[in-house]
Coordinates of C-alpha atoms in Angstrom, one line a residue:
M1 CA 126.6 143.5 107.8
E2 CA 123.7 141.9 106.1
G3 CA 122.1 138.5 106.8
R4 CA 121.0 136.0 104.2
R5 CA 118.3 133.5 104.5
M6 CA 119.7 130.1 103.4
R7 CA 117.0 127.5 102.7
R8 CA 118.1 123.9 102.6
F9 CA 115.3 121.3 102.6
G10 CA 113.4 124.1 104.3
R11 CA 116.0 124.7 106.9
G12 CA 117.0 128.1 108.1
V13 CA 120.7 128.8 108.5
H14 CA 121.7 132.3 109.4
S15 CA 125.1 133.2 108.0
N16 CA 126.5 136.8 108.4
T17 CA 128.3 137.6 105.2
R18 CA 129.2 140.9 103.6
S19 CA 127.1 142.1 100.7
H20 CA 127.9 144.7 98.1
S21 CA 124.4 146.0 98.1
P22 CA 123.6 148.6 100.8
S23 CA 119.8 148.0 100.4
L24 CA 117.8 145.5 102.4
L25 CA 115.6 145.0 99.3
P26 CA 117.9 144.1 96.3
L27 CA 115.2 144.4 93.6
H28 CA 117.5 144.7 90.7
T29 CA 120.9 143.4 91.6
T30 CA 123.5 142.0 89.3
P31 CA 125.0 138.6 90.0
N32 CA 127.3 138.7 93.1
P33 CA 130.8 138.0 92.0
N34 CA 131.5 136.4 95.3
I35 CA 128.9 133.6 94.5
S36 CA 130.8 130.5 93.5
N37 CA 130.2 126.8 93.4
S38 CA 131.4 124.7 96.3
I39 CA 133.2 121.4 96.0
S40 CA 134.4 119.1 98.8
C41 CA 134.8 115.4 99.5
W42 CA 131.3 115.2 100.9
Y43 CA 129.5 118.2 99.6
C44 CA 129.2 120.0 96.2
D45 CA 126.7 122.4 94.8
Y46 CA 125.9 124.4 91.6
K47 CA 124.5 127.9 92.1
I48 CA 122.0 129.3 89.6
T49 CA 121.3 133.0 89.2
A50 CA 119.7 133.0 85.8
L51 CA 116.2 132.4 87.4
N52 CA 116.4 135.4 89.8
Q53 CA 114.8 137.9 87.5
P54 CA 112.2 135.6 85.8
L55 CA 110.9 134.4 89.1
F56 CA 110.9 137.8 90.6
R57 CA 109.0 139.3 87.6
F58 CA 106.5 136.5 87.7
G59 CA 106.0 136.8 91.4
R60 CA 105.5 140.6 91.2
R61 CA 103.2 140.3 88.2
Y62 CA 100.8 137.9 89.8
A63 CA 101.4 139.0 93.4
R64 CA 97.7 139.3 94.2
V65 CA 96.8 135.8 93.0
L66 CA 99.9 134.3 94.6
R67 CA 99.1 135.9 98.0
V68 CA 95.7 134.2 98.0
W69 CA 97.4 130.9 96.9
F70 CA 100.0 131.0 99.7
S71 CA 97.5 132.2 102.3
I72 CA 95.7 128.9 101.7
G73 CA 99.1 127.3 102.3
V74 CA 99.4 129.0 105.6
G75 CA 96.2 127.3 106.8
F76 CA 97.4 124.0 105.6
S77 CA 100.9 124.3 107.1
L78 CA 99.6 125.4 110.5
T79 CA 97.2 122.4 110.5
A80 CA 100.1 120.1 109.6
L81 CA 102.2 121.6 112.4
F82 CA 99.4 121.0 114.9
G83 CA 98.8 117.5 113.6
V84 CA 102.4 116.3 113.7
T85 CA 102.8 117.8 117.1
M86 CA 99.9 115.7 118.4
I87 CA 101.5 112.6 116.8
L88 CA 104.8 113.4 118.5
L89 CA 103.0 113.6 121.8
W90 CA 101.3 110.3 121.0
E91 CA 104.6 108.6 120.3
L92 CA 106.1 110.0 123.5
G93 CA 103.2 108.6 125.4
K94 CA 103.8 105.1 123.8
A95 CA 107.5 105.3 124.6
L96 CA 106.8 106.1 128.3
H97 CA 104.1 103.4 128.3
L98 CA 101.4 105.9 129.2
I99 CA 99.3 104.9 126.2
H100 CA 98.4 101.4 125.1
Q101 CA 100.4 100.3 122.1
D102 CA 98.3 99.4 119.1
T103 CA 100.2 98.0 116.1
Q104 CA 97.8 99.4 113.5
L105 CA 97.6 102.8 115.2
G106 CA 101.3 102.8 115.5
N107 CA 101.8 102.1 111.8
L108 CA 99.2 104.7 111.0
S109 CA 100.9 107.4 113.1
T110 CA 104.2 106.6 111.5
A111 CA 102.7 106.8 108.1
L112 CA 101.2 110.1 108.9
L113 CA 104.4 111.4 110.4
F114 CA 106.9 110.3 107.9
G115 CA 104.9 109.4 104.8
F116 CA 105.5 105.7 104.8
S117 CA 104.5 102.6 106.8
P118 CA 107.0 100.3 108.5
T119 CA 105.2 97.3 107.1
A120 CA 105.8 98.6 103.6
V121 CA 109.5 99.2 104.2
S122 CA 110.3 96.2 106.3
G123 CA 110.6 93.9 103.2
F124 CA 111.9 96.5 100.9
S125 CA 115.0 95.7 98.9
M126 CA 116.6 98.5 96.8
S127 CA 117.9 97.9 93.3
L128 CA 119.9 100.3 91.1
A129 CA 116.6 101.3 89.3
D130 CA 115.0 102.0 92.7
A131 CA 118.0 104.1 93.7
G132 CA 117.7 106.1 90.5
C133 CA 113.9 106.5 91.1
I134 CA 114.5 107.8 94.6
F135 CA 117.2 110.2 93.4
I136 CA 114.9 111.7 90.7
S137 CA 112.0 111.9 93.1
T138 CA 114.1 113.7 95.7
V139 CA 115.3 116.3 93.2
I140 CA 111.8 116.9 92.0
S141 CA 110.3 117.2 95.6
V142 CA 113.1 119.4 96.9
S143 CA 112.9 121.6 93.9
V144 CA 109.2 122.0 94.3
H145 CA 109.7 122.9 98.0
E146 CA 112.4 125.5 97.3
F147 CA 110.7 127.1 94.3
G148 CA 107.7 127.5 96.6
H149 CA 109.7 129.6 99.1
A150 CA 111.4 131.6 96.2
L151 CA 108.0 132.4 94.6
A152 CA 106.4 133.3 97.8
A153 CA 109.3 135.7 98.6
A154 CA 109.1 137.2 95.1
C155 CA 105.5 138.1 95.4
E156 CA 106.3 139.9 98.7
G157 CA 109.1 141.9 97.0
I158 CA 112.1 139.9 98.2
Q159 CA 114.4 138.9 95.4
M160 CA 116.5 135.8 95.9
E161 CA 120.2 135.8 95.5
Y162 CA 120.5 132.3 93.9
I163 CA 119.2 128.8 93.7
A164 CA 121.7 126.0 94.4
I165 CA 121.4 122.3 93.6
F166 CA 123.7 120.2 95.8
I167 CA 124.7 116.7 96.7
A168 CA 125.6 116.1 100.4
A169 CA 126.9 112.6 101.1
L170 CA 125.2 111.2 98.0
F171 CA 121.9 112.8 99.0
P172 CA 120.5 115.4 96.5
G173 CA 118.9 118.6 97.5
A174 CA 118.3 122.3 96.7
L175 CA 118.5 125.6 98.6
V176 CA 117.4 129.2 98.0
A177 CA 119.3 132.2 99.4
F178 CA 117.6 135.5 100.0
N179 CA 117.6 138.5 102.3
Y180 CA 116.8 137.3 105.8
E181 CA 116.7 140.6 107.7
F182 CA 114.1 142.0 105.4
L183 CA 112.0 138.9 105.8
Q184 CA 112.2 139.3 109.6
A185 CA 110.8 142.9 109.2
L186 CA 107.8 141.7 107.3
P187 CA 104.3 141.5 108.8
Q188 CA 103.6 138.2 110.5
L189 CA 101.0 136.9 107.9
T190 CA 103.4 137.8 105.1
A191 CA 106.3 136.0 106.8
L192 CA 104.0 133.0 107.3
R193 CA 103.2 132.9 103.6
V194 CA 106.9 132.6 102.8
Y195 CA 107.7 130.1 105.5
S196 CA 104.8 127.8 104.7
A197 CA 105.2 127.9 100.9
G198 CA 107.5 124.9 100.8
V199 CA 105.2 122.6 102.8
W200 CA 102.2 123.8 100.9
H201 CA 103.9 123.1 97.5
N202 CA 105.0 119.6 98.6
A203 CA 101.3 118.9 99.5
V204 CA 100.2 120.2 96.1
C205 CA 102.9 118.0 94.5
C206 CA 101.4 114.9 96.2
V207 CA 97.9 115.8 94.9
A208 CA 99.3 116.4 91.4
C209 CA 101.1 113.0 91.4
G210 CA 98.0 111.2 92.6
L211 CA 95.9 112.9 89.9
V212 CA 98.4 112.0 87.1
L213 CA 98.5 108.4 88.4
F214 CA 94.8 108.2 88.2
L215 CA 94.6 109.7 84.7
L216 CA 97.7 107.9 83.4
P217 CA 95.7 105.1 81.6
L218 CA 93.7 107.8 79.7
I219 CA 96.9 109.8 79.0
L220 CA 98.7 106.8 77.5
F221 CA 95.6 105.3 75.8
P222 CA 96.8 106.2 72.2
F223 CA 99.9 104.2 72.7
Y224 CA 99.1 101.5 75.4
I225 CA 96.2 99.1 76.2
Y226 CA 95.5 99.2 80.0
G227 CA 94.0 96.5 82.2
E228 CA 93.6 93.8 79.6
S229 CA 96.3 91.4 80.7
P230 CA 99.5 92.1 82.8
M231 CA 102.7 92.1 80.8
V232 CA 105.9 90.5 82.1
L233 CA 108.7 93.1 82.5
D234 CA 111.2 91.0 84.3
V235 CA 111.6 87.5 85.7
S236 CA 114.2 86.8 88.3
S237 CA 116.9 84.4 87.3
T238 CA 116.1 82.4 90.5
S239 CA 112.4 82.4 89.7
P240 CA 110.8 79.0 88.9
L241 CA 108.9 80.7 86.1
S242 CA 112.1 81.7 84.3
R243 CA 111.9 78.5 82.3
Y244 CA 108.5 79.4 80.9
L245 CA 108.0 83.2 80.9
S246 CA 110.2 85.9 79.4
H247 CA 110.1 89.7 78.9
G248 CA 107.0 90.8 77.0
D249 CA 104.8 87.7 77.7
L250 CA 101.2 88.3 78.9
I251 CA 99.7 86.5 81.9
M252 CA 96.3 85.5 80.7
S253 CA 94.9 83.5 83.6
L254 CA 95.5 81.6 86.9
D255 CA 93.6 78.4 87.3
G256 CA 91.3 79.6 84.5
V257 CA 90.5 83.0 86.0
H258 CA 91.4 85.9 83.8
I259 CA 94.0 88.3 85.2
H260 CA 93.9 92.0 84.3
N261 CA 96.7 93.6 86.3
S262 CA 99.5 93.0 88.8
Q263 CA 97.2 93.6 91.7
E264 CA 94.8 90.8 90.6
W265 CA 97.9 88.6 90.1
M266 CA 98.9 89.0 93.8
E267 CA 95.3 88.7 95.0
M268 CA 94.7 85.6 93.0
T269 CA 97.8 83.9 94.2
S270 CA 96.9 84.8 97.8
L271 CA 93.5 83.2 97.3
I272 CA 95.0 80.1 95.8
D273 CA 97.4 79.8 98.7
K274 CA 94.6 80.3 101.2
M275 CA 92.4 77.6 99.4
A276 CA 95.3 75.2 99.4
L277 CA 95.7 75.6 103.2
Q278 CA 92.0 75.1 103.7
S279 CA 91.9 72.0 101.5
T280 CA 94.5 70.4 103.8
N281 CA 91.7 69.8 106.3
H282 CA 89.8 67.9 103.7
S283 CA 92.7 65.7 102.4
K284 CA 94.3 62.5 103.5
Y285 CA 98.0 61.7 103.2
A286 CA 98.7 58.3 101.5
E287 CA 102.0 56.8 102.6
G288 CA 104.7 57.7 100.2
F289 CA 102.3 59.7 98.0
G290 CA 101.9 63.1 99.6
R291 CA 98.6 65.0 99.8
V292 CA 95.8 64.2 97.3
N293 CA 94.5 67.5 96.0
G294 CA 90.9 66.2 96.0
I295 CA 89.5 69.6 95.0
K296 CA 91.3 70.1 91.7
G297 CA 91.0 67.5 89.0
Y298 CA 91.2 66.9 85.3
C299 CA 89.0 64.6 83.1
V300 CA 91.7 62.2 81.8
P301 CA 90.7 59.7 79.1
N302 CA 91.1 56.1 80.3
I303 CA 93.2 55.3 77.3
M304 CA 95.9 57.7 78.6
T305 CA 96.1 55.8 81.9
E306 CA 96.1 52.2 80.5
D307 CA 99.6 52.3 78.9
N308 CA 101.0 54.9 81.2
Q309 CA 103.7 54.6 83.8
K310 CA 102.7 53.7 87.3
I311 CA 104.1 55.2 90.5
Q312 CA 107.6 53.8 91.2
S313 CA 108.3 52.7 94.8
V314 CA 111.6 53.6 96.3
G315 CA 111.7 52.4 99.9
N316 CA 108.8 53.9 101.8
H317 CA 108.4 56.7 99.2
S318 CA 106.8 56.9 95.8
A319 CA 107.9 59.1 92.9
C320 CA 107.6 59.6 89.2
A321 CA 110.5 59.5 86.8
E322 CA 111.8 62.5 84.9
D323 CA 109.3 65.4 84.4
L324 CA 106.2 63.4 85.0
T325 CA 103.7 64.3 87.8
A326 CA 101.8 61.9 90.1
F327 CA 98.0 61.9 89.8
E328 CA 95.4 60.0 91.9
T329 CA 92.0 59.0 90.8
I330 CA 89.2 60.9 92.5
P331 CA 85.7 59.5 92.8
C332 CA 83.5 62.0 90.8
H333 CA 80.4 61.4 92.8
D334 CA 81.8 62.7 96.1
M335 CA 84.7 65.1 95.9
R336 CA 84.8 65.8 99.6
M337 CA 84.7 62.3 100.9
S338 CA 86.8 61.9 104.0
N339 CA 88.6 58.7 102.8
I340 CA 90.3 60.3 99.7
G341 CA 93.7 58.9 99.4
G342 CA 93.0 56.0 101.8
S343 CA 90.6 53.1 102.3
E344 CA 88.0 52.8 105.0
D345 CA 90.4 51.1 107.3
G346 CA 92.8 54.0 107.1
H347 CA 95.4 52.3 104.8
P348 CA 96.4 53.7 101.5
K349 CA 94.5 52.9 98.4
R350 CA 95.9 50.5 95.9
R351 CA 98.8 52.2 94.1
E352 CA 97.2 51.1 90.8
S353 CA 95.0 54.1 91.1
A354 CA 98.0 56.5 90.9
Y355 CA 99.6 57.4 87.6
C356 CA 102.6 59.3 86.4
L357 CA 101.4 61.7 83.6
D358 CA 102.8 64.6 81.7
A359 CA 101.3 67.8 83.2
K360 CA 101.6 69.6 79.9
D361 CA 99.1 67.2 78.3
I362 CA 96.8 67.1 81.3
V363 CA 96.3 70.9 81.7
K364 CA 94.7 70.9 78.2
L365 CA 91.9 68.7 79.3
N366 CA 88.5 69.5 80.9
K367 CA 88.5 70.2 84.6
C368 CA 86.6 68.5 87.4
G369 CA 86.4 68.9 91.2
D370 CA 85.3 71.5 93.7
G371 CA 88.6 73.3 93.5
W372 CA 87.5 75.0 90.3
E373 CA 84.7 76.8 92.0
I374 CA 86.4 80.1 91.1
I375 CA 85.8 79.2 87.4
T376 CA 82.3 80.1 86.4
N377 CA 81.8 77.2 84.0
G378 CA 83.2 74.6 86.4
S379 CA 81.3 71.8 87.9
N380 CA 81.9 68.8 90.2
C381 CA 81.3 66.1 87.7
I382 CA 81.7 66.8 84.1
C383 CA 83.8 63.8 83.0
S384 CA 82.3 61.3 80.5
L385 CA 82.1 57.6 81.0
D386 CA 85.4 56.9 79.2
E387 CA 87.2 59.5 81.4
S388 CA 88.4 59.5 85.0
C389 CA 88.8 62.5 87.3
L390 CA 92.5 62.6 88.3
S391 CA 93.9 65.0 90.8
P392 CA 97.6 65.8 91.3
L393 CA 99.4 64.5 94.3
Q394 CA 101.1 67.3 96.3
M395 CA 103.3 67.6 99.3
L396 CA 102.3 69.7 102.4
G397 CA 102.7 73.4 101.9
L398 CA 102.7 73.3 98.1
S399 CA 100.0 74.5 95.7
W400 CA 99.1 73.4 92.3
V401 CA 98.6 76.4 89.9
E402 CA 97.8 76.4 86.3
I403 CA 99.1 79.5 84.4
T404 CA 98.1 80.4 80.9
F405 CA 100.3 83.0 79.1
S406 CA 100.6 84.5 75.6
R407 CA 103.5 85.7 73.5
S408 CA 101.3 88.2 71.6
L409 CA 104.0 90.9 71.6
S410 CA 106.1 89.1 69.0
A411 CA 105.7 90.3 65.4
E412 CA 104.0 87.1 64.2
C413 CA 101.6 87.0 67.1
L414 CA 100.7 90.7 66.7
Q415 CA 100.0 90.1 63.1
H416 CA 97.9 87.1 64.0
G417 CA 95.9 89.1 66.5
R418 CA 95.1 91.8 63.9
N419 CA 94.2 89.4 61.1
S420 CA 91.0 87.7 62.1
F421 CA 90.3 86.2 58.6
S422 CA 93.4 84.0 58.3
D423 CA 93.1 80.3 57.4
S424 CA 91.9 78.2 60.2
K425 CA 94.8 75.7 60.1
T426 CA 97.4 78.5 60.0
S427 CA 95.5 80.3 62.7
D428 CA 95.6 77.2 65.0
L429 CA 99.3 76.7 64.3
I430 CA 100.1 80.3 65.2
E431 CA 97.8 80.2 68.2
S432 CA 99.7 77.2 69.6
K433 CA 102.9 79.2 69.3
C434 CA 101.5 82.3 70.8
R435 CA 99.7 80.8 73.7
G436 CA 100.7 78.2 76.2
S437 CA 99.9 76.7 79.7
F438 CA 102.1 75.3 82.3
V439 CA 101.7 74.1 85.9
F440 CA 103.6 75.4 88.9
V441 CA 103.7 73.3 92.1
G442 CA 105.2 75.1 95.1
D443 CA 105.0 78.3 97.1
V444 CA 102.7 80.5 95.0
I445 CA 103.4 83.7 97.0
S446 CA 107.1 83.5 96.4
M447 CA 106.4 82.6 92.8
A448 CA 104.2 85.7 92.3
R449 CA 106.7 88.0 93.8
S450 CA 109.5 86.8 91.6
V451 CA 107.8 88.3 88.5
R452 CA 107.5 92.0 87.8
L453 CA 104.4 92.9 85.9
T454 CA 102.7 96.0 84.4
A455 CA 99.1 96.5 83.4
Y456 CA 100.1 98.4 80.2
Q457 CA 100.5 96.6 77.0
P458 CA 102.0 98.6 74.0
R459 CA 99.9 98.7 70.8
W460 CA 103.1 98.4 68.8
A461 CA 106.1 96.1 69.2
F462 CA 108.8 98.5 70.3
H463 CA 111.2 97.4 73.0
I464 CA 112.0 100.6 75.0
G465 CA 108.3 101.7 75.1
R466 CA 107.4 98.6 77.2
Y467 CA 109.1 100.1 80.2
L468 CA 107.8 103.7 79.9
P469 CA 104.5 103.2 81.8
D470 CA 106.2 101.3 84.6
V471 CA 108.9 104.0 84.9
L472 CA 106.3 106.7 85.0
E473 CA 104.3 104.9 87.6
R474 CA 107.3 104.3 89.8
V475 CA 108.6 107.9 89.6
L476 CA 105.1 109.3 90.3
M477 CA 104.6 107.0 93.3
C478 CA 108.1 107.6 94.6
T479 CA 107.7 111.4 94.1
F480 CA 104.3 111.2 96.0
H481 CA 105.9 109.5 99.0
V482 CA 109.1 111.6 99.0
S483 CA 107.1 114.9 98.7
L484 CA 104.7 113.8 101.4
T485 CA 107.6 112.9 103.7
L486 CA 109.3 116.2 103.0
A487 CA 106.1 118.1 103.8
L488 CA 105.5 116.3 107.1
L489 CA 109.1 116.4 108.2
N490 CA 109.3 120.2 107.6
S491 CA 106.1 120.6 109.6
L492 CA 107.8 119.1 112.7
P493 CA 108.5 121.6 115.5
V494 CA 112.3 121.0 115.4
Y495 CA 115.4 123.0 114.9
F496 CA 116.5 123.9 111.3
L497 CA 113.2 123.0 109.6
D498 CA 110.3 125.1 108.5
G499 CA 108.4 124.0 111.6
E500 CA 110.8 126.2 113.6
S501 CA 109.9 129.3 111.7
L502 CA 106.2 128.5 111.6
L503 CA 106.2 128.0 115.4
E504 CA 108.2 131.2 116.0
V505 CA 105.9 133.4 114.0
T506 CA 102.8 131.7 115.4
L507 CA 103.9 132.4 119.0
C508 CA 104.2 136.1 118.1
H509 CA 100.3 136.2 118.0
F510 CA 100.2 135.5 121.7
T511 CA 100.6 139.1 122.8
S512 CA 99.9 138.3 126.4
L513 CA 103.4 136.8 126.6
S514 CA 106.4 139.0 126.8
T515 CA 109.2 138.6 124.3
R516 CA 111.4 136.8 126.8
K517 CA 108.6 134.3 127.7
R518 CA 107.9 133.7 124.0
E519 CA 111.6 132.9 123.4
K520 CA 111.6 130.5 126.4
V521 CA 108.4 128.8 125.1
L522 CA 109.9 128.5 121.6
K523 CA 113.1 127.0 122.9
V524 CA 111.2 124.4 125.1
C525 CA 109.0 123.4 122.2
L526 CA 111.8 123.1 119.7
L527 CA 114.0 121.2 122.1
G528 CA 111.2 118.9 123.1
G529 CA 110.1 118.4 119.5
T530 CA 113.7 117.7 118.4
L531 CA 114.3 115.1 121.2
I532 CA 111.0 113.3 120.6
S533 CA 111.6 113.2 116.8
I534 CA 115.0 111.7 117.4
L535 CA 113.4 109.1 119.8
V536 CA 110.8 108.2 117.2
F537 CA 113.4 107.9 114.5
V538 CA 115.5 105.6 116.7
R539 CA 112.5 103.4 117.5
I540 CA 111.5 103.1 113.8
F541 CA 115.1 102.2 112.9
F542 CA 115.3 99.4 115.5
S543 CA 111.9 98.1 114.5
F544 CA 113.2 97.7 111.0
V545 CA 116.4 96.0 112.2

């Protein structure tokens, strides 16, 4: 009888099976004819033996260097084992109300333990593309983990029997099978190098993903422009911006502030939403009008308001017809006066000062009001004598946002961008087609989340290439988190994971304990770690629900 070491996500499963090789060290064995692929309703795998000899030769050839490499991994894995054990004890203390529960510390401990934060997952919704990204990232992370074990075993003279790629209940994975009894007979430090190789390689994979993410703009520089303006990859069909933006458009600015990437897009919308809430304290509500946005205004020529439509009264409410927007005249000499939208006696101003105007024409005019402080060239009073400062009327909880975009990825706009010596009239005509502005009134946070952006702009107009940087970023980020989660989970002192083997070998260094006592300590630690881990998983699950 001969034992085999089966590695599945770093788990150790002992299976006593017969082998045709009488040696405990099968250095040059032929493929076992009994090895066959397994298929069932919930599990299927594909066993690979072609990599046995190449990996073994590589491991033996560079054995000295690899031993140093995996010795570093031993230190990291033991540190991770100690760290996650402390976190498990911390979580147990919180569950028993022995430790004060701090939300931030709780999220931090969960992130350190499982590689993700509950706040990041609570609002997560998975699409088909996200599922594909997780599938690819899992295959990469698990393969890195298992190849680490196989290479560490090879440099110690243990040849693996096969590598298997499997799918269990729609979840992908990999495993490595090699001689287990010979591994048990190895010196303790040698065994630790093999056991800790998976966790160590997952940690290195995280560092590699972070480094590639950091250098990705430089790597893609010959083909993409990075950080100039975010490009629209997708607009939700339910998004209010679907009428204006389409795939390939560039977001140029929000309220006149230039946007460089998706992070600035979210930060700017959060700032606008915050400013809108703060401005509520400085605004009055005229009956039937809504809130006068007294901090954002436009210098409208008086001739546009003379023949324009006035606010229509319907009962106790006022509204504009069709696609027109209501504007209220704001005194330019005092933008923060307390009686904006009302007279001194608290009654609404005369409705003759409110107009229904087309927002598309208004956004092209100069700006006035304190709401444009975020614009460097803004000022409180820049309107001429034949102009009036008009501010849009808004309802409570809604924000007025001016968005400027460009369709520069079309062939005509690309050619216009490259040709700087074109005729001025032709240039202005093409410029008007390639650039535009519109106004959004509503919840800016929901609006911002309904658009998917990328900071990479292709140098040439090819359709498929527009998605490549975003796909690479998502795969690298997902691989980082999956590999980190795999490393941390396999460091847990629980049954069937690498933490079990690491803890078992570590306890062997305590020579003051007898073999029977070490076995009892190992069982208590593994049983406690498994129960506490299950408790933490259940608490996290119910916190999500």
